[in-house]
């Protein structure tokens, strides 16, 4: 009897074999972050609602429309995390990591949640990898985060992604730009909700995806024309260091992203094969966020990269096939005693670092070999009564069909030697 239960709407599940692509992408990011000195941070999936309201910004769509907020049994208002950065910074401050060596360099991964209309590549439960460097204003740290994301995409086999770059200024120069932008926007033909947004956070109007709004804001003033001397110097240094690393970018003066805490360096990665939801990740600097949530002055920069859209990009570029790896050796026992011997052999292979599986439930040779083929294994180890009597097993190369008898106590060594050959 089949179950009538299904996953909630907007939840993107990963099941085999596609889950192997997701896992490979996540693990590749862990390697990239660890090589650069970033330590892993495991966070709760829910936080005090006020943390997101103060940190992300009450005028953002994330806070005003998209958060999953609930009251727990103690009457406390909690929210499933809609993004990582604020929670990461809260954890760094709570555990006094900022009192040690700066910058604090950490990374995290897992699901995040936003109550929005599901689309291809846009989900209510989605998965991210997050990386933050907290405690430094150095533009080299900005570029380090960009380079790590860039290198991760390249290691996954992506070649068509592009980097869009902007600076949003600081708390000294942005008010001047804000006033100029508000004056421009007030003269446009916009609906009441958008007009209200002009007064709360005019940058959000530039982030509006509706064609009728985008057409009107085309002539809006750009923030890079209003940068103070320090912000301009910082932005120029970021671009200079990107050029040194041979990372290409597109200057995008209208890039503002969707959260209030961004200052100075802001960036986004796009992929042209994903259609309307082309953003695969992005980040930026948030130098005033620590004070916003009650902490000391503490600059920071980081990013959140979408695992869901990265997997879609890998599939679109046909870069995913190489990541889907099954077992290397598949055991085929023929009989009860053979199953006991193969069971021990598979355990020994795994302990030797070789991915191995076996046939269960007493399958006959034909059915067991079908399982070996489906597993993607390079070799099958076949063991029957005659083999046991001879003290050996048949090792079969599943690509060539060649088969040879190997003593049982030499199988692990033999397979390690074969697998180490180019």
CSV table of C-alpha atoms in Angstrom, one decimal:
chain,number,residue,atom,x,y,z
A,1,UNK,CA,0.0,0.0,0.0
A,2,UNK,CA,1.5,3.3,-1.1
A,3,UNK,CA,1.5,6.3,1.3
A,4,UNK,CA,-0.6,9.4,0.5
A,5,UNK,CA,2.0,11.6,2.3
A,6,UNK,CA,4.2,13.8,0.2
A,7,UNK,CA,6.9,16.3,0.9
A,8,UNK,CA,5.6,19.9,1.6
A,9,UNK,CA,5.2,22.1,-1.4
A,10,UNK,CA,8.4,24.0,-2.3
A,11,UNK,CA,10.8,21.5,-0.6
A,12,UNK,CA,13.6,20.3,-2.9
A,13,UNK,CA,14.5,16.8,-1.9
A,14,UNK,CA,17.6,15.0,-3.2
A,15,UNK,CA,17.3,11.3,-3.7
A,16,UNK,CA,19.7,8.8,-5.4
A,17,UNK,CA,21.3,9.0,-7.8
A,18,UNK,CA,20.9,12.9,-8.0
A,19,UNK,CA,21.8,13.2,-4.3
A,20,UNK,CA,25.3,12.2,-5.3
A,21,UNK,CA,25.7,15.5,-7.2
A,22,UNK,CA,24.5,17.5,-4.2
A,23,UNK,CA,26.8,15.7,-1.9
A,24,UNK,CA,29.8,16.1,-4.2
A,25,UNK,CA,29.2,19.8,-4.5
A,26,UNK,CA,28.9,20.3,-0.8
A,27,UNK,CA,32.0,18.2,0.0
A,28,UNK,CA,34.0,20.1,-2.7
A,29,UNK,CA,33.1,23.4,-0.9
A,30,UNK,CA,34.2,22.0,2.4
A,31,UNK,CA,37.6,21.2,0.9
A,32,UNK,CA,37.9,24.7,-0.7
A,33,UNK,CA,37.0,26.4,2.6
A,34,UNK,CA,39.2,24.2,4.8
A,35,UNK,CA,42.2,24.8,2.5
A,36,UNK,CA,41.8,28.6,3.1
A,37,UNK,CA,41.8,28.3,6.8
A,38,UNK,CA,38.0,28.5,7.4
A,39,UNK,CA,36.6,26.4,10.3
A,40,UNK,CA,33.3,24.7,10.3
A,41,UNK,CA,30.4,26.1,12.3
A,42,UNK,CA,27.2,24.2,13.0
A,43,UNK,CA,24.2,26.5,13.6
A,44,UNK,CA,20.6,26.0,14.8
A,45,UNK,CA,18.0,26.2,12.1
A,46,UNK,CA,15.8,28.5,14.2
A,47,UNK,CA,16.7,31.7,16.0
A,48,UNK,CA,15.0,34.5,18.0
A,49,UNK,CA,12.8,36.3,15.5
A,50,UNK,CA,14.2,39.7,16.6
A,51,UNK,CA,17.7,38.7,15.5
A,52,UNK,CA,16.5,38.5,11.9
A,53,UNK,CA,14.2,41.6,12.2
A,54,UNK,CA,17.1,43.7,13.4
A,55,UNK,CA,19.9,42.1,11.4
A,56,UNK,CA,18.3,41.5,8.0
A,57,UNK,CA,16.0,44.6,8.1
A,58,UNK,CA,12.3,44.9,8.7
A,59,UNK,CA,11.7,46.6,5.4
A,60,UNK,CA,13.0,43.7,3.4
A,61,UNK,CA,10.7,41.2,1.7
A,62,UNK,CA,12.5,38.5,3.6
A,63,UNK,CA,11.4,39.8,7.0
A,64,UNK,CA,8.1,41.4,6.0
A,65,UNK,CA,6.7,38.6,3.8
A,66,UNK,CA,8.9,35.4,3.7
A,67,UNK,CA,9.9,34.3,7.2
A,68,UNK,CA,8.5,31.1,8.8
A,69,UNK,CA,7.8,32.5,12.3
A,70,UNK,CA,6.2,30.6,15.1
A,71,UNK,CA,5.6,30.7,18.9
A,72,UNK,CA,7.1,28.0,20.9
A,73,UNK,CA,5.6,26.4,24.0
A,74,UNK,CA,7.2,29.0,26.2
A,75,UNK,CA,5.6,31.9,24.2
A,76,UNK,CA,8.9,32.9,22.5
A,77,UNK,CA,8.8,34.0,18.9
A,78,UNK,CA,11.2,31.9,16.8
A,79,UNK,CA,12.0,31.9,13.1
A,80,UNK,CA,13.4,29.3,10.8
A,81,UNK,CA,16.5,30.9,9.4
A,82,UNK,CA,15.9,32.6,6.1
A,83,UNK,CA,19.7,33.1,5.6
A,84,UNK,CA,23.0,32.4,7.4
A,85,UNK,CA,25.0,35.5,8.0
A,86,UNK,CA,23.1,37.0,10.9
A,87,UNK,CA,23.1,33.6,12.7
A,88,UNK,CA,26.8,33.1,12.1
A,89,UNK,CA,27.6,36.6,13.5
A,90,UNK,CA,25.4,35.9,16.5
A,91,UNK,CA,27.3,32.7,17.2
A,92,UNK,CA,30.7,34.3,16.8
A,93,UNK,CA,29.7,37.1,19.3
A,94,UNK,CA,28.1,34.7,21.7
A,95,UNK,CA,31.1,32.4,21.9
A,96,UNK,CA,33.6,35.3,21.9
A,97,UNK,CA,35.4,34.1,18.8
A,98,UNK,CA,36.0,37.7,17.9
A,99,UNK,CA,38.3,38.1,21.0
A,100,UNK,CA,40.9,35.9,19.4
A,101,UNK,CA,42.8,36.1,16.1
A,102,UNK,CA,41.0,38.3,13.5
A,103,UNK,CA,39.5,37.8,11.1
A,104,UNK,CA,37.4,35.0,12.4
A,105,UNK,CA,37.0,32.7,9.4
A,106,UNK,CA,34.1,30.2,9.4
A,107,UNK,CA,31.8,28.4,7.1
A,108,UNK,CA,28.5,26.6,7.5
A,109,UNK,CA,26.0,24.7,5.4
A,110,UNK,CA,22.4,23.4,5.6
A,111,UNK,CA,18.8,24.3,4.8
A,112,UNK,CA,17.3,27.8,5.0
A,113,UNK,CA,13.6,28.7,4.7
A,114,UNK,CA,11.5,31.3,2.9
A,115,UNK,CA,7.8,31.3,2.4
A,116,UNK,CA,7.7,32.4,-1.2
A,117,UNK,CA,6.0,31.1,-4.3
A,118,UNK,CA,8.0,28.0,-5.5
A,119,UNK,CA,9.6,28.2,-8.9
A,120,UNK,CA,12.3,26.2,-10.7
A,121,UNK,CA,15.4,26.9,-8.7
A,122,UNK,CA,13.5,28.8,-6.0
A,123,UNK,CA,12.3,26.8,-3.1
A,124,UNK,CA,10.7,27.3,0.4
A,125,UNK,CA,13.4,25.0,1.8
A,126,UNK,CA,16.6,25.5,0.0
A,127,UNK,CA,20.2,24.7,0.7
A,128,UNK,CA,23.3,26.9,0.9
A,129,UNK,CA,26.9,26.9,1.7
A,130,UNK,CA,27.9,30.0,3.7
A,131,UNK,CA,31.4,31.5,4.4
A,132,UNK,CA,32.2,34.5,6.5
A,133,UNK,CA,35.3,36.4,7.4
A,134,UNK,CA,34.6,38.7,10.4
A,135,UNK,CA,36.9,41.3,11.9
A,136,UNK,CA,38.8,42.8,9.0
A,137,UNK,CA,38.2,45.8,6.6
A,138,UNK,CA,41.0,44.7,4.3
A,139,UNK,CA,39.8,44.6,0.6
A,140,UNK,CA,42.0,41.6,0.2
A,141,UNK,CA,39.6,39.7,2.5
A,142,UNK,CA,36.8,40.7,0.2
A,143,UNK,CA,38.6,39.3,-2.8
A,144,UNK,CA,39.5,36.1,-0.9
A,145,UNK,CA,35.8,35.3,-0.4
A,146,UNK,CA,35.1,36.0,-4.1
A,147,UNK,CA,38.1,33.8,-5.2
A,148,UNK,CA,37.0,30.9,-3.0
A,149,UNK,CA,33.5,30.9,-4.5
A,150,UNK,CA,35.0,31.3,-8.0
A,151,UNK,CA,37.4,28.4,-7.4
A,152,UNK,CA,34.6,26.2,-6.1
A,153,UNK,CA,32.5,26.7,-9.2
A,154,UNK,CA,35.5,25.9,-11.4
A,155,UNK,CA,36.3,22.8,-9.4
A,156,UNK,CA,32.8,21.6,-10.0
A,157,UNK,CA,33.3,22.0,-13.8
A,158,UNK,CA,31.3,25.2,-14.3
A,159,UNK,CA,32.7,27.5,-17.0
A,160,UNK,CA,29.7,29.8,-17.9
A,161,UNK,CA,29.1,31.6,-14.6
A,162,UNK,CA,29.8,35.3,-14.4
A,163,UNK,CA,30.6,37.6,-11.5
A,164,UNK,CA,28.7,40.9,-11.0
A,165,UNK,CA,30.3,43.5,-8.8
A,166,UNK,CA,29.3,46.7,-7.1
A,167,UNK,CA,30.0,48.9,-4.1
A,168,UNK,CA,27.1,50.2,-1.9
A,169,UNK,CA,29.2,52.7,0.0
A,170,UNK,CA,29.3,53.1,3.7
A,171,UNK,CA,27.2,54.8,6.4
A,172,UNK,CA,28.9,58.1,5.6
A,173,UNK,CA,28.3,58.3,1.9
A,174,UNK,CA,25.2,56.2,1.4
A,175,UNK,CA,22.8,58.7,3.0
A,176,UNK,CA,23.7,61.2,0.2
A,177,UNK,CA,23.0,58.6,-2.4
A,178,UNK,CA,19.8,57.6,-0.7
A,179,UNK,CA,18.5,61.1,-0.8
A,180,UNK,CA,19.3,61.5,-4.5
A,181,UNK,CA,17.7,58.1,-5.3
A,182,UNK,CA,14.5,59.0,-3.3
A,183,UNK,CA,14.1,62.3,-5.2
A,184,UNK,CA,14.4,60.4,-8.5
A,185,UNK,CA,12.0,57.6,-7.5
A,186,UNK,CA,9.3,59.9,-6.2
A,187,UNK,CA,8.9,61.3,-9.7
A,188,UNK,CA,8.0,57.9,-11.2
A,189,UNK,CA,4.6,56.3,-11.8
A,190,UNK,CA,4.7,53.5,-9.2
A,191,UNK,CA,2.1,51.7,-7.2
A,192,UNK,CA,1.4,52.5,-3.5
A,193,UNK,CA,3.3,49.6,-2.1
A,194,UNK,CA,6.4,50.6,-4.1
A,195,UNK,CA,6.0,54.3,-3.1
A,196,UNK,CA,6.0,53.2,0.5
A,197,UNK,CA,9.2,51.3,-0.1
A,198,UNK,CA,10.9,54.5,-1.4
A,199,UNK,CA,10.6,56.0,2.0
A,200,UNK,CA,11.7,52.9,4.0
A,201,UNK,CA,14.5,51.6,1.8
A,202,UNK,CA,14.8,53.0,-1.7
A,203,UNK,CA,17.5,50.5,-2.7
A,204,UNK,CA,14.9,47.8,-2.7
A,205,UNK,CA,13.1,49.5,-5.5
A,206,UNK,CA,16.2,49.0,-7.7
A,207,UNK,CA,16.0,45.3,-6.8
A,208,UNK,CA,12.4,45.0,-8.1
A,209,UNK,CA,12.1,42.3,-10.8
A,210,UNK,CA,8.9,43.6,-12.4
A,211,UNK,CA,9.6,44.8,-16.0
A,212,UNK,CA,7.4,47.9,-15.6
A,213,UNK,CA,9.4,49.0,-12.6
A,214,UNK,CA,12.8,48.0,-14.1
A,215,UNK,CA,12.1,50.1,-17.2
A,216,UNK,CA,11.4,53.2,-15.1
A,217,UNK,CA,14.4,52.9,-12.8
A,218,UNK,CA,16.8,52.5,-15.8
A,219,UNK,CA,17.8,56.2,-15.5
A,220,UNK,CA,18.1,56.2,-11.7
A,221,UNK,CA,21.4,57.6,-10.2
A,222,UNK,CA,24.0,54.9,-9.4
A,223,UNK,CA,25.7,54.5,-6.1
A,224,UNK,CA,29.2,54.4,-7.4
A,225,UNK,CA,28.8,58.1,-8.4
A,226,UNK,CA,28.3,59.0,-4.8
A,227,UNK,CA,31.1,57.0,-3.1
A,228,UNK,CA,33.3,58.8,-0.6
A,229,UNK,CA,37.0,58.7,-1.0
A,230,UNK,CA,37.6,55.8,1.4
A,231,UNK,CA,34.9,53.7,-0.3
A,232,UNK,CA,36.1,54.5,-3.8
A,233,UNK,CA,39.7,53.5,-2.8
A,234,UNK,CA,38.4,50.3,-1.3
A,235,UNK,CA,36.4,49.4,-4.4
A,236,UNK,CA,39.3,50.2,-6.7
A,237,UNK,CA,41.5,47.9,-4.6
A,238,UNK,CA,39.0,45.0,-4.8
A,239,UNK,CA,39.0,45.3,-8.6
A,240,UNK,CA,42.7,45.5,-8.8
A,241,UNK,CA,43.2,42.3,-6.7
A,242,UNK,CA,40.5,40.5,-8.8
A,243,UNK,CA,42.5,41.4,-11.9
A,244,UNK,CA,45.7,40.1,-10.3
A,245,UNK,CA,43.9,36.7,-9.7
A,246,UNK,CA,42.6,36.8,-13.3
A,247,UNK,CA,39.0,36.7,-12.2
A,248,UNK,CA,36.8,38.5,-14.6
A,249,UNK,CA,33.8,40.5,-13.5
A,250,UNK,CA,31.0,42.8,-14.7
A,251,UNK,CA,30.7,46.2,-13.1
A,252,UNK,CA,27.0,46.3,-12.1
A,253,UNK,CA,26.2,49.6,-10.5
A,254,UNK,CA,22.5,48.6,-10.0
A,255,UNK,CA,23.4,45.4,-8.1
A,256,UNK,CA,21.9,46.0,-4.6
A,257,UNK,CA,20.9,42.4,-3.4
A,258,UNK,CA,17.9,41.8,-1.1
A,259,UNK,CA,19.2,42.4,2.4
A,260,UNK,CA,19.7,45.6,4.4
A,261,UNK,CA,23.0,44.9,6.0
A,262,UNK,CA,25.2,45.1,2.9
A,263,UNK,CA,27.9,47.9,2.7
A,264,UNK,CA,30.7,48.5,0.3
A,265,UNK,CA,31.6,45.4,-1.7
A,266,UNK,CA,28.6,43.6,-3.0
A,267,UNK,CA,28.7,40.8,-5.6
A,268,UNK,CA,26.6,38.1,-7.2
A,269,UNK,CA,27.3,35.1,-9.4
A,270,UNK,CA,24.9,34.4,-12.3
A,271,UNK,CA,24.6,31.5,-14.7
A,272,UNK,CA,23.0,32.1,-18.1
A,273,UNK,CA,21.5,28.6,-18.5
A,274,UNK,CA,19.2,28.8,-15.5
A,275,UNK,CA,16.6,31.2,-17.0
A,276,UNK,CA,14.8,33.7,-14.8
A,277,UNK,CA,16.4,32.4,-11.6
A,278,UNK,CA,20.0,32.9,-12.8
A,279,UNK,CA,21.6,33.9,-9.5
A,280,UNK,CA,23.6,31.0,-8.1
A,281,UNK,CA,25.1,32.8,-5.2
A,282,UNK,CA,26.3,36.1,-3.8
A,283,UNK,CA,27.6,38.1,-0.9
A,284,UNK,CA,29.1,41.2,0.3
A,285,UNK,CA,30.4,43.3,3.2
A,286,UNK,CA,28.3,44.1,6.3
A,287,UNK,CA,30.5,46.4,8.4
A,288,UNK,CA,27.6,47.7,10.6
A,289,UNK,CA,25.7,44.5,11.2
A,290,UNK,CA,27.4,43.6,14.5
A,291,UNK,CA,26.3,46.9,16.1
A,292,UNK,CA,22.8,46.3,14.6
A,293,UNK,CA,22.4,43.1,16.7
A,294,UNK,CA,23.9,44.6,19.8
A,295,UNK,CA,27.6,43.7,19.4
A,296,UNK,CA,30.8,45.8,19.2
A,297,UNK,CA,31.9,47.4,16.0
A,298,UNK,CA,33.1,44.5,13.9
A,299,UNK,CA,33.5,44.6,10.1
A,300,UNK,CA,32.7,41.5,8.1
A,301,UNK,CA,32.2,40.0,4.6
A,302,UNK,CA,30.9,36.7,3.4
A,303,UNK,CA,28.6,35.0,1.0
A,304,UNK,CA,25.8,32.4,0.7
A,305,UNK,CA,26.0,30.2,-2.4
A,306,UNK,CA,22.9,28.2,-3.5
A,307,UNK,CA,23.5,24.5,-3.6
A,308,UNK,CA,20.2,23.9,-5.4
A,309,UNK,CA,21.0,26.3,-8.2
A,310,UNK,CA,24.6,25.1,-8.4
A,311,UNK,CA,23.4,21.6,-8.9
A,312,UNK,CA,21.1,22.8,-11.7
A,313,UNK,CA,24.0,24.7,-13.3
A,314,UNK,CA,26.2,21.6,-13.1
A,315,UNK,CA,23.4,19.6,-14.8
A,316,UNK,CA,22.9,22.3,-17.4
A,317,UNK,CA,26.6,22.3,-18.3
A,318,UNK,CA,26.7,18.5,-18.1
A,319,UNK,CA,29.3,18.8,-15.4
A,320,UNK,CA,27.5,16.6,-13.0
A,321,UNK,CA,28.2,13.2,-14.5
A,322,UNK,CA,31.7,12.9,-13.2
A,323,UNK,CA,30.5,13.5,-9.6
A,324,UNK,CA,28.1,10.6,-9.6
A,325,UNK,CA,30.3,7.8,-8.4
A,326,UNK,CA,29.0,4.5,-7.1
A,327,UNK,CA,30.9,1.7,-5.5
A,328,UNK,CA,34.2,0.4,-6.9
A,329,UNK,CA,33.9,-3.3,-6.1
A,330,UNK,CA,30.7,-5.4,-5.9
A,331,UNK,CA,30.6,-8.8,-4.1
A,332,UNK,CA,28.5,-11.6,-5.7
A,333,UNK,CA,28.0,-14.5,-3.2
A,334,UNK,CA,26.5,-17.7,-4.5
A,335,UNK,CA,25.3,-19.6,-1.4
A,336,UNK,CA,25.1,-19.1,2.4
A,337,UNK,CA,28.8,-19.8,3.1
A,338,UNK,CA,29.8,-17.6,0.2
A,339,UNK,CA,27.7,-14.7,1.6
A,340,UNK,CA,29.5,-14.9,5.0
A,341,UNK,CA,32.9,-14.8,3.3
A,342,UNK,CA,31.9,-12.0,0.9
A,343,UNK,CA,30.4,-10.0,3.8
A,344,UNK,CA,33.8,-10.1,5.6
A,345,UNK,CA,35.6,-9.3,2.4
A,346,UNK,CA,33.4,-6.2,1.7
A,347,UNK,CA,34.1,-5.0,5.2
A,348,UNK,CA,37.9,-5.5,4.6
A,349,UNK,CA,37.7,-3.6,1.3
A,350,UNK,CA,35.9,-0.7,3.0
A,351,UNK,CA,38.5,-0.5,5.8
A,352,UNK,CA,41.2,-0.4,3.1
A,353,UNK,CA,39.5,2.7,1.6
A,354,UNK,CA,37.8,1.0,-1.3
A,355,UNK,CA,34.1,1.6,-1.9
A,356,UNK,CA,32.4,-1.8,-1.9
A,357,UNK,CA,28.9,-3.3,-1.8
A,358,UNK,CA,27.4,-6.7,-2.3
A,359,UNK,CA,24.3,-8.7,-3.4
A,360,UNK,CA,21.8,-9.7,-0.7
A,361,UNK,CA,18.8,-11.9,-0.3
A,362,UNK,CA,20.4,-15.0,-1.9
A,363,UNK,CA,20.1,-13.7,-5.5
A,364,UNK,CA,21.2,-16.0,-8.3
A,365,UNK,CA,24.2,-15.2,-10.5
A,366,UNK,CA,22.2,-13.4,-13.1
A,367,UNK,CA,20.3,-11.1,-10.7
A,368,UNK,CA,23.4,-10.4,-8.6
A,369,UNK,CA,25.5,-9.5,-11.7
A,370,UNK,CA,22.6,-7.1,-12.7
A,371,UNK,CA,23.1,-5.4,-9.4
A,372,UNK,CA,26.8,-5.2,-10.0
A,373,UNK,CA,26.3,-3.5,-13.3
A,374,UNK,CA,23.8,-1.0,-11.8
A,375,UNK,CA,26.1,-0.2,-9.0
A,376,UNK,CA,28.7,1.3,-11.4
A,377,UNK,CA,31.4,-0.9,-9.9
A,378,UNK,CA,34.7,-1.5,-11.8
A,379,UNK,CA,35.1,-5.0,-10.5
A,380,UNK,CA,32.9,-7.8,-9.3
A,381,UNK,CA,34.2,-10.5,-6.9
A,382,UNK,CA,32.2,-13.7,-7.5
A,383,UNK,CA,32.4,-16.5,-4.9
A,384,UNK,CA,30.7,-19.9,-5.2
A,385,UNK,CA,31.1,-23.3,-3.6
A,386,UNK,CA,33.9,-24.4,-6.0
A,387,UNK,CA,35.8,-21.2,-5.4
A,388,UNK,CA,35.6,-21.7,-1.6
A,389,UNK,CA,36.9,-25.2,-2.0
A,390,UNK,CA,39.8,-23.8,-4.1
A,391,UNK,CA,40.4,-20.9,-1.6
A,392,UNK,CA,40.0,-18.3,-4.2
A,393,UNK,CA,37.3,-16.0,-5.8
A,394,UNK,CA,36.7,-14.8,-9.3
A,395,UNK,CA,37.6,-11.1,-9.9
A,396,UNK,CA,35.9,-9.8,-12.9
A,397,UNK,CA,36.7,-6.6,-14.7
A,398,UNK,CA,33.2,-5.3,-15.5
A,399,UNK,CA,34.4,-3.1,-18.4
A,400,UNK,CA,36.4,-5.6,-20.3
A,401,UNK,CA,34.8,-8.8,-19.1
A,402,UNK,CA,38.1,-10.3,-18.2
A,403,UNK,CA,38.0,-12.7,-15.2
A,404,UNK,CA,40.7,-14.3,-13.1
A,405,UNK,CA,40.9,-16.4,-10.0
A,406,UNK,CA,42.6,-14.7,-7.0
A,407,UNK,CA,43.4,-16.3,-3.6
A,408,UNK,CA,40.9,-15.0,-1.0
A,409,UNK,CA,43.6,-13.6,1.2
A,410,UNK,CA,45.1,-11.6,-1.7
A,411,UNK,CA,41.9,-10.0,-3.0
A,412,UNK,CA,42.2,-6.7,-1.1
A,413,UNK,CA,45.8,-6.3,-2.1
A,414,UNK,CA,45.2,-7.2,-5.7
A,415,UNK,CA,42.3,-4.8,-6.1
A,416,UNK,CA,44.2,-2.0,-4.4
A,417,UNK,CA,47.0,-2.5,-6.9
A,418,UNK,CA,44.6,-2.6,-9.9
A,419,UNK,CA,42.7,0.5,-8.8
A,420,UNK,CA,46.0,2.4,-8.2
A,421,UNK,CA,47.0,1.9,-11.8
A,422,UNK,CA,46.3,4.8,-14.2
